[in-house]
Amino acid sequence: MSDTPVVVAALRTPIGTAGHAYKELTVDRLAAPVIAAVAAGLPADRVDDVVLGNCMGPGGNVARVSALAAGLGHGVPGVTVDRQCGSGLAAILVAGQAVRAGEMDLVIAGGAESASTAPLRTLRGAATPYERAAFAPDGHPDPDMGPAAEALAAAYGIDRERQDAYACCSHARAVAAGRAGRFEAEIVPVGGRSEDQRPRPLRAASLARLPAAFVAEGTVTAGNSSPVSDGAAAVAIVPERLRAGRPGMRLVAGAVVGCDPALPGWGPVPAIRRVLSRTGVDLERVAAVEIVEAFAAQVLAVTDALGLDPLGADDGRVCPDGGALALGHPWGATGAVVVTRLFSRLVRAAAPPGTLGLAAAAVGGGLGVAALFEVA
């Protein structure tokens, strides 16, 4: 128990739509203020490492650059993790493993993405940049995320009406949470902004008029998909023996799994099942669930498989303050954003000790990442 990793702080930037709020801020300029704010809340501690998820940045070890920009000093190294849309959550798992092993006593972990300033990449000798790196090698399915969400919707019978209803609900929840001030304590103002840019009231009739975005006659539209976004989030992780009475949430277990690369949105299902199986926890015991809302189709396919009803009986358990559909989806950061949301829902809201929370993300190429937390 003494080296059990505990998240004792969690903060994020406001999330901006790519090309808008943070169109000129590089990824380190998004990450550094959050890292600095997390570190400032723990003034007596020395940071052993910074672990950041990032997908499309400039290279050069974004975590190290951001740690230096945050003023942590030359002695704090930094490592950058790329598990695509699961990077921020995977970075937290990597940090937790170092703490659990007794090798580090304080790690700041999370993720950052500046889609607005991400470089265009060109193969040597090619005339034009490529759209994205491959998620799978030749001979394997390698769909873009939009068509993959469409395939998942078709495979698991997620119709357009439910997708639009979920998207409307995500925005309504985020708007209500913002108005109620439930995001304030977790947000570090950056670039003159202190609120998320995107959430807004949506009408079902307006969503219903949108055309299919990726596949002719399909069900996935711009309205029930998350936007490309900029943002950062970070947490502080210490061993239980050094928690010193700070409120927090223990990292009970985590899992990273592979799944069919043709249906990457399915990844959270086996990842969550593995975490629950390893810990002997029944999903009914989990009070708070945060799933990265890349697409409404993906969230609904996952929750259906797990026996959750986010539009009905479980509306207070699954992303009750909205998610990436409303807030935005900064790829490398989004997995850390959902952990920050859990921290607000459980720790800042003073949930009783032992209360459980679950975070999960689907990943391009066919991966799932999940983590189970417990209020300390």
Short mmCIF file of C-alpha atoms in Angstrom, two decimals:
data_model
loop_
_atom_site.label_atom_id
_atom_site.label_comp_id
_atom_site.label_asym_id
_atom_site.label_seq_id
_atom_site.Cartn_x
_atom_site.Cartn_y
_atom_site.Cartn_z
CA MET A 1 0.00 0.00 0.00
CA SER A 2 2.85 2.43 0.78
CA ASP A 3 3.85 2.82 -2.85
CA THR A 4 0.33 2.79 -4.27
CA PRO A 5 0.18 5.76 -6.70
CA VAL A 6 -2.20 8.54 -5.72
CA VAL A 7 -3.31 11.46 -7.90
CA VAL A 8 -3.21 14.49 -5.59
CA ALA A 9 -3.71 17.30 -8.13
CA ALA A 10 -5.30 17.56 -11.57
CA LEU A 11 -5.64 20.61 -13.81
CA ARG A 12 -6.25 21.41 -17.47
CA THR A 13 -6.36 24.31 -19.87
CA PRO A 14 -9.60 25.46 -21.40
CA ILE A 15 -10.01 23.52 -24.63
CA GLY A 16 -10.02 25.44 -27.90
CA THR A 17 -11.11 24.43 -31.38
CA ALA A 18 -8.13 24.05 -33.70
CA GLY A 19 -7.41 27.19 -35.70
CA HIS A 20 -9.27 29.43 -33.26
CA ALA A 21 -8.61 30.13 -29.58
CA TYR A 22 -5.04 28.83 -29.47
CA LYS A 23 -4.10 28.96 -33.11
CA GLU A 24 -0.68 30.46 -32.36
CA LEU A 25 0.21 28.56 -29.17
CA THR A 26 2.68 25.70 -29.65
CA VAL A 27 2.20 22.51 -27.66
CA ASP A 28 4.80 23.40 -25.00
CA ARG A 29 3.12 26.78 -24.45
CA LEU A 30 -0.12 24.93 -23.73
CA ALA A 31 1.47 22.34 -21.46
CA ALA A 32 3.87 24.53 -19.46
CA PRO A 33 1.27 26.64 -17.59
CA VAL A 34 -0.62 23.53 -16.47
CA ILE A 35 2.56 21.75 -15.35
CA ALA A 36 3.65 24.87 -13.46
CA ALA A 37 0.26 25.20 -11.77
CA VAL A 38 0.25 21.55 -10.70
CA ALA A 39 3.79 21.87 -9.33
CA ALA A 40 2.94 25.11 -7.51
CA GLY A 41 0.26 23.30 -5.56
CA LEU A 42 2.94 20.98 -4.13
CA PRO A 43 5.65 23.46 -3.10
CA ALA A 44 7.48 21.15 -0.70
CA ASP A 45 8.03 18.38 -3.22
CA ARG A 46 10.70 17.78 -5.85
CA VAL A 47 9.40 16.62 -9.21
CA ASP A 48 11.19 13.46 -10.35
CA ASP A 49 9.86 13.38 -13.91
CA VAL A 50 7.28 14.74 -16.33
CA VAL A 51 5.48 12.25 -18.57
CA LEU A 52 3.35 13.79 -21.32
CA GLY A 53 1.25 12.27 -24.07
CA ASN A 54 1.46 13.91 -27.47
CA CYS A 55 0.55 12.73 -30.97
CA MET A 56 1.23 15.33 -33.65
CA GLY A 57 3.75 17.73 -32.16
CA PRO A 58 7.16 18.82 -33.40
CA GLY A 59 9.17 16.08 -31.68
CA GLY A 60 12.18 17.03 -29.59
CA ASN A 61 10.66 15.45 -26.44
CA VAL A 62 7.68 17.71 -25.76
CA ALA A 63 7.66 16.70 -22.08
CA ARG A 64 11.23 17.88 -21.48
CA VAL A 65 10.66 21.14 -23.35
CA SER A 66 7.45 21.77 -21.41
CA ALA A 67 9.07 20.94 -18.06
CA LEU A 68 11.83 23.46 -18.71
CA ALA A 69 9.29 26.05 -19.88
CA ALA A 70 7.32 25.45 -16.68
CA GLY A 71 10.36 26.37 -14.62
CA LEU A 72 10.86 22.97 -13.01
CA GLY A 73 14.63 23.19 -13.35
CA HIS A 74 17.33 21.42 -15.31
CA GLY A 75 17.19 18.30 -13.16
CA VAL A 76 13.67 17.26 -14.21
CA PRO A 77 13.99 15.05 -17.30
CA GLY A 78 10.73 14.38 -19.15
CA VAL A 79 9.49 11.65 -21.49
CA THR A 80 6.89 11.87 -24.25
CA VAL A 81 4.38 9.06 -24.83
CA ASP A 82 2.51 8.40 -28.07
CA ARG A 83 -0.48 6.12 -27.91
CA GLN A 84 -2.46 8.46 -30.16
CA CYS A 85 -5.81 9.42 -28.59
CA GLY A 86 -4.97 7.39 -25.48
CA SER A 87 -1.65 9.15 -24.92
CA GLY A 88 -2.65 11.34 -21.98
CA LEU A 89 -4.15 8.43 -20.06
CA ALA A 90 -1.28 6.12 -21.03
CA ALA A 91 1.19 8.72 -19.72
CA ILE A 92 -0.59 8.68 -16.36
CA LEU A 93 -0.35 4.88 -16.28
CA VAL A 94 3.39 5.05 -17.07
CA ALA A 95 3.90 7.56 -14.25
CA GLY A 96 1.84 5.43 -11.90
CA GLN A 97 3.99 2.40 -12.70
CA ALA A 98 7.18 4.31 -11.80
CA VAL A 99 5.67 5.40 -8.49
CA ARG A 100 4.30 1.91 -7.71
CA ALA A 101 7.74 0.44 -8.38
CA GLY A 102 9.27 2.77 -5.79
CA GLU A 103 11.52 4.44 -8.35
CA MET A 104 9.92 7.91 -8.20
CA ASP A 105 8.17 9.91 -5.51
CA LEU A 106 6.49 12.67 -7.51
CA VAL A 107 5.67 12.57 -11.20
CA ILE A 108 3.64 15.08 -13.16
CA ALA A 109 1.86 13.30 -16.00
CA GLY A 110 -0.74 14.13 -18.60
CA GLY A 111 -0.87 15.24 -22.19
CA ALA A 112 -0.90 18.14 -24.59
CA GLU A 113 -1.86 18.74 -28.19
CA SER A 114 -1.69 21.74 -30.48
CA ALA A 115 -3.40 20.62 -33.65
CA SER A 116 -3.25 24.26 -34.74
CA THR A 117 0.55 24.33 -34.85
CA ALA A 118 1.33 20.67 -35.53
CA PRO A 119 3.91 20.46 -38.33
CA LEU A 120 3.18 19.07 -41.75
CA ARG A 121 5.34 16.00 -42.32
CA THR A 122 6.89 14.99 -45.60
CA LEU A 123 8.76 11.82 -46.45
CA ARG A 124 12.25 12.49 -47.76
CA GLY A 125 12.01 13.01 -51.51
CA ALA A 126 8.21 13.33 -51.56
CA ALA A 127 6.60 16.37 -53.15
CA THR A 128 3.78 16.83 -50.65
CA PRO A 129 3.16 16.19 -46.92
CA TYR A 130 1.32 13.06 -45.87
CA GLU A 131 -2.06 13.29 -44.10
CA ARG A 132 -1.11 11.13 -41.13
CA ALA A 133 1.22 8.35 -40.11
CA ALA A 134 0.00 4.79 -40.54
CA PHE A 135 -1.82 3.25 -37.59
CA ALA A 136 -1.25 -0.26 -38.99
CA PRO A 137 1.10 -1.82 -41.58
CA ASP A 138 0.22 -2.85 -45.10
CA GLY A 139 -2.12 -5.82 -45.14
CA HIS A 140 -4.06 -4.63 -42.07
CA PRO A 141 -7.10 -2.33 -41.92
CA ASP A 142 -6.08 1.27 -41.31
CA PRO A 143 -9.20 3.45 -41.49
CA ASP A 144 -9.37 7.12 -40.62
CA MET A 145 -11.29 7.70 -37.42
CA GLY A 146 -14.47 9.00 -39.04
CA PRO A 147 -15.02 6.00 -41.32
CA ALA A 148 -14.01 3.75 -38.41
CA ALA A 149 -16.74 5.28 -36.25
CA GLU A 150 -19.19 4.73 -39.09
CA ALA A 151 -18.16 1.08 -39.30
CA LEU A 152 -18.58 0.67 -35.55
CA ALA A 153 -22.05 2.22 -35.68
CA ALA A 154 -23.04 -0.18 -38.44
CA ALA A 155 -21.54 -3.20 -36.70
CA TYR A 156 -23.33 -2.55 -33.42
CA GLY A 157 -26.55 -0.97 -34.62
CA ILE A 158 -26.02 2.58 -33.32
CA ASP A 159 -28.52 4.63 -35.34
CA ARG A 160 -28.36 8.31 -36.26
CA GLU A 161 -31.12 9.32 -33.83
CA ARG A 162 -29.26 7.98 -30.80
CA GLN A 163 -25.98 9.53 -31.93
CA ASP A 164 -27.56 12.95 -32.33
CA ALA A 165 -29.37 12.62 -29.02
CA TYR A 166 -26.11 11.82 -27.26
CA ALA A 167 -24.32 14.76 -28.92
CA CYS A 168 -27.11 17.14 -27.86
CA CYS A 169 -26.89 15.76 -24.35
CA SER A 170 -23.11 16.18 -24.16
CA HIS A 171 -23.34 19.84 -25.13
CA ALA A 172 -26.27 20.49 -22.77
CA ARG A 173 -24.39 18.88 -19.89
CA ALA A 174 -21.22 20.87 -20.60
CA VAL A 175 -23.14 24.15 -20.87
CA ALA A 176 -24.90 23.44 -17.57
CA ALA A 177 -21.63 22.45 -15.87
CA GLY A 178 -19.94 25.63 -17.09
CA ARG A 179 -22.77 27.80 -15.86
CA ALA A 180 -22.73 26.05 -12.50
CA GLY A 181 -18.98 26.62 -12.14
CA ARG A 182 -18.06 22.94 -12.06
CA PHE A 183 -15.08 23.45 -14.38
CA GLU A 184 -13.58 26.48 -12.62
CA ALA A 185 -11.38 24.69 -10.08
CA GLU A 186 -9.80 22.42 -12.71
CA ILE A 187 -8.99 25.09 -15.32
CA VAL A 188 -5.73 27.02 -15.60
CA PRO A 189 -6.35 30.15 -17.72
CA VAL A 190 -4.18 30.15 -20.84
CA GLY A 191 -3.96 32.60 -23.71
CA GLY A 192 -6.46 34.96 -22.13
CA ARG A 193 -9.14 32.25 -21.90
CA SER A 194 -10.62 30.74 -18.76
CA GLU A 195 -13.51 28.82 -20.35
CA ASP A 196 -13.82 26.09 -22.96
CA GLN A 197 -14.53 27.50 -26.39
CA ARG A 198 -16.91 25.01 -27.94
CA PRO A 199 -19.90 23.94 -25.73
CA ARG A 200 -23.16 25.46 -26.87
CA PRO A 201 -26.85 24.57 -26.89
CA LEU A 202 -27.74 22.26 -29.77
CA ARG A 203 -31.14 21.42 -31.18
CA ALA A 204 -32.01 17.94 -32.36
CA ALA A 205 -33.73 19.37 -35.45
CA SER A 206 -30.54 21.21 -36.44
CA LEU A 207 -28.39 18.12 -35.98
CA ALA A 208 -30.82 16.04 -38.02
CA ARG A 209 -30.26 18.29 -41.05
CA LEU A 210 -26.49 17.73 -41.15
CA PRO A 211 -25.22 15.42 -43.91
CA ALA A 212 -23.10 12.36 -43.28
CA ALA A 213 -19.50 13.47 -42.87
CA PHE A 214 -17.47 10.41 -43.83
CA VAL A 215 -19.54 7.77 -45.64
CA ALA A 216 -22.34 8.40 -48.11
CA GLU A 217 -25.74 7.82 -46.49
CA GLY A 218 -23.95 7.25 -43.20
CA THR A 219 -24.93 8.20 -39.65
CA VAL A 220 -21.78 9.95 -38.38
CA THR A 221 -21.86 13.71 -38.93
CA ALA A 222 -19.93 16.78 -37.89
CA GLY A 223 -22.56 17.30 -35.21
CA ASN A 224 -22.13 13.94 -33.49
CA SER A 225 -18.33 13.89 -33.84
CA SER A 226 -15.77 15.66 -31.67
CA PRO A 227 -13.81 18.58 -33.17
CA VAL A 228 -10.07 18.70 -33.70
CA SER A 229 -8.86 20.70 -30.71
CA ASP A 230 -5.98 22.23 -28.74
CA GLY A 231 -5.41 21.80 -25.01
CA ALA A 232 -3.41 20.26 -22.18
CA ALA A 233 -4.01 18.53 -18.86
CA ALA A 234 -1.72 17.26 -16.10
CA VAL A 235 -1.90 15.45 -12.78
CA ALA A 236 0.52 14.99 -9.88
CA ILE A 237 1.13 11.42 -8.71
CA VAL A 238 2.80 10.48 -5.40
CA PRO A 239 3.04 7.23 -3.44
CA GLU A 240 0.54 6.69 -0.64
CA ARG A 241 3.33 6.93 1.94
CA LEU A 242 4.01 10.54 0.90
CA ARG A 243 0.43 11.68 0.45
CA ALA A 244 0.61 13.49 3.81
CA GLY A 245 -3.14 13.75 4.18
CA ARG A 246 -3.73 15.38 0.81
CA PRO A 247 -7.07 14.44 -0.73
CA GLY A 248 -6.66 12.37 -3.84
CA MET A 249 -7.57 9.23 -5.74
CA ARG A 250 -5.54 6.04 -5.84
CA LEU A 251 -4.67 4.52 -9.19
CA VAL A 252 -5.97 1.03 -8.49
CA ALA A 253 -5.19 -0.53 -11.87
CA GLY A 254 -4.77 0.27 -15.54
CA ALA A 255 -4.77 -1.61 -18.82
CA VAL A 256 -3.73 -1.03 -22.41
CA VAL A 257 -5.07 -3.59 -24.88
CA GLY A 258 -5.23 -4.17 -28.61
CA CYS A 259 -8.34 -4.78 -30.72
CA ASP A 260 -9.27 -5.04 -34.39
CA PRO A 261 -7.70 -2.01 -36.14
CA ALA A 262 -10.78 -1.88 -38.39
CA LEU A 263 -12.90 -1.01 -35.32
CA PRO A 264 -10.62 1.01 -33.04
CA GLY A 265 -13.55 2.56 -31.20
CA TRP A 266 -14.18 -0.82 -29.58
CA GLY A 267 -10.90 -0.65 -27.61
CA PRO A 268 -12.34 0.64 -24.30
CA VAL A 269 -14.51 -2.47 -23.96
CA PRO A 270 -11.71 -5.05 -23.56
CA ALA A 271 -9.56 -2.51 -21.66
CA ILE A 272 -12.29 -1.85 -19.09
CA ARG A 273 -13.13 -5.53 -18.81
CA ARG A 274 -9.47 -6.34 -18.14
CA VAL A 275 -9.18 -3.71 -15.41
CA LEU A 276 -12.37 -4.90 -13.73
CA SER A 277 -11.33 -8.54 -13.99
CA ARG A 278 -7.90 -7.91 -12.51
CA THR A 279 -9.32 -5.97 -9.57
CA GLY A 280 -12.41 -8.11 -8.98
CA VAL A 281 -14.60 -5.01 -9.21
CA ASP A 282 -18.11 -5.17 -10.63
CA LEU A 283 -19.01 -2.22 -12.87
CA GLU A 284 -22.05 -1.55 -10.70
CA ARG A 285 -19.67 -0.47 -7.94
CA VAL A 286 -18.14 2.27 -10.12
CA ALA A 287 -19.76 5.59 -9.31
CA ALA A 288 -18.16 7.76 -12.00
CA VAL A 289 -17.26 6.88 -15.60
CA GLU A 290 -15.44 9.17 -18.03
CA ILE A 291 -15.03 7.90 -21.60
CA VAL A 292 -13.33 10.04 -24.22
CA GLU A 293 -16.19 11.07 -26.50
CA ALA A 294 -14.44 10.97 -29.86
CA PHE A 295 -17.74 10.09 -31.58
CA ALA A 296 -21.22 9.56 -30.21
CA ALA A 297 -21.33 6.24 -32.08
CA GLN A 298 -18.19 5.07 -30.33
CA VAL A 299 -19.40 6.01 -26.84
CA LEU A 300 -22.75 4.34 -27.37
CA ALA A 301 -21.24 1.14 -28.78
CA VAL A 302 -18.95 0.93 -25.75
CA THR A 303 -21.60 1.71 -23.16
CA ASP A 304 -24.06 -0.70 -24.77
CA ALA A 305 -21.48 -3.48 -24.55
CA LEU A 306 -20.80 -2.68 -20.90
CA GLY A 307 -24.47 -2.50 -19.97
CA LEU A 308 -24.47 1.25 -19.31
CA ASP A 309 -27.22 3.65 -20.39
CA PRO A 310 -25.77 7.17 -20.60
CA LEU A 311 -29.02 8.60 -22.00
CA GLY A 312 -31.12 7.01 -19.28
CA ALA A 313 -30.42 5.26 -16.01
CA ASP A 314 -26.68 6.06 -16.05
CA ASP A 315 -26.85 9.70 -17.13
CA GLY A 316 -25.40 10.72 -13.76
CA ARG A 317 -22.52 8.23 -14.01
CA VAL A 318 -21.25 8.54 -17.58
CA CYS A 319 -19.79 11.97 -18.52
CA PRO A 320 -22.51 13.92 -16.66
CA ASP A 321 -20.76 17.25 -17.37
CA GLY A 322 -20.30 16.52 -21.06
CA GLY A 323 -17.19 15.25 -22.78
CA ALA A 324 -15.08 15.60 -25.88
CA LEU A 325 -18.10 16.00 -28.17
CA ALA A 326 -18.81 19.29 -26.42
CA LEU A 327 -15.49 20.32 -24.89
CA GLY A 328 -13.25 19.24 -27.75
CA HIS A 329 -10.79 16.43 -28.40
CA PRO A 330 -7.10 17.47 -28.16
CA TRP A 331 -5.69 14.07 -29.11
CA GLY A 332 -2.63 13.73 -26.88
CA ALA A 333 -4.30 15.49 -23.95
CA THR A 334 -7.80 14.07 -24.01
CA GLY A 335 -7.02 10.97 -21.92
CA ALA A 336 -5.63 13.21 -19.18
CA VAL A 337 -8.64 15.52 -19.46
CA VAL A 338 -10.97 12.66 -18.48
CA VAL A 339 -8.80 11.90 -15.43
CA THR A 340 -8.98 15.58 -14.48
CA ARG A 341 -12.75 15.38 -14.84
CA LEU A 342 -12.81 12.34 -12.54
CA PHE A 343 -10.69 14.23 -10.01
CA SER A 344 -13.23 17.06 -9.98
CA ARG A 345 -16.19 14.70 -9.76
CA LEU A 346 -14.70 12.59 -6.98
CA VAL A 347 -12.03 14.48 -5.05
CA ARG A 348 -13.09 18.11 -5.43
CA ALA A 349 -16.70 17.07 -4.83
CA ALA A 350 -15.63 15.26 -1.63
CA ALA A 351 -16.94 11.81 -2.55
CA PRO A 352 -16.55 9.32 0.32
CA PRO A 353 -13.30 7.35 0.59
CA GLY A 354 -13.47 4.17 -1.45
CA THR A 355 -15.67 5.67 -4.17
CA LEU A 356 -14.56 4.30 -7.54
CA GLY A 357 -14.08 6.08 -10.87
CA LEU A 358 -13.19 4.77 -14.31
CA ALA A 359 -11.46 6.55 -17.22
CA ALA A 360 -11.13 5.11 -20.72
CA ALA A 361 -10.18 6.02 -24.28
CA ALA A 362 -10.27 4.42 -27.71
CA VAL A 363 -7.15 4.68 -29.86
CA GLY A 364 -6.50 4.74 -33.60
CA GLY A 365 -4.93 1.55 -34.87
CA GLY A 366 -7.01 -0.61 -32.54
CA LEU A 367 -6.11 0.05 -28.90
CA GLY A 368 -8.02 0.70 -25.72
CA VAL A 369 -6.77 2.33 -22.51
CA ALA A 370 -8.55 2.24 -19.17
CA ALA A 371 -7.79 3.08 -15.54
CA LEU A 372 -9.64 2.49 -12.28
CA PHE A 373 -9.31 5.04 -9.47
CA GLU A 374 -10.47 5.06 -5.84
CA VAL A 375 -11.02 8.08 -3.59
CA ALA A 376 -8.24 8.01 -1.01
#
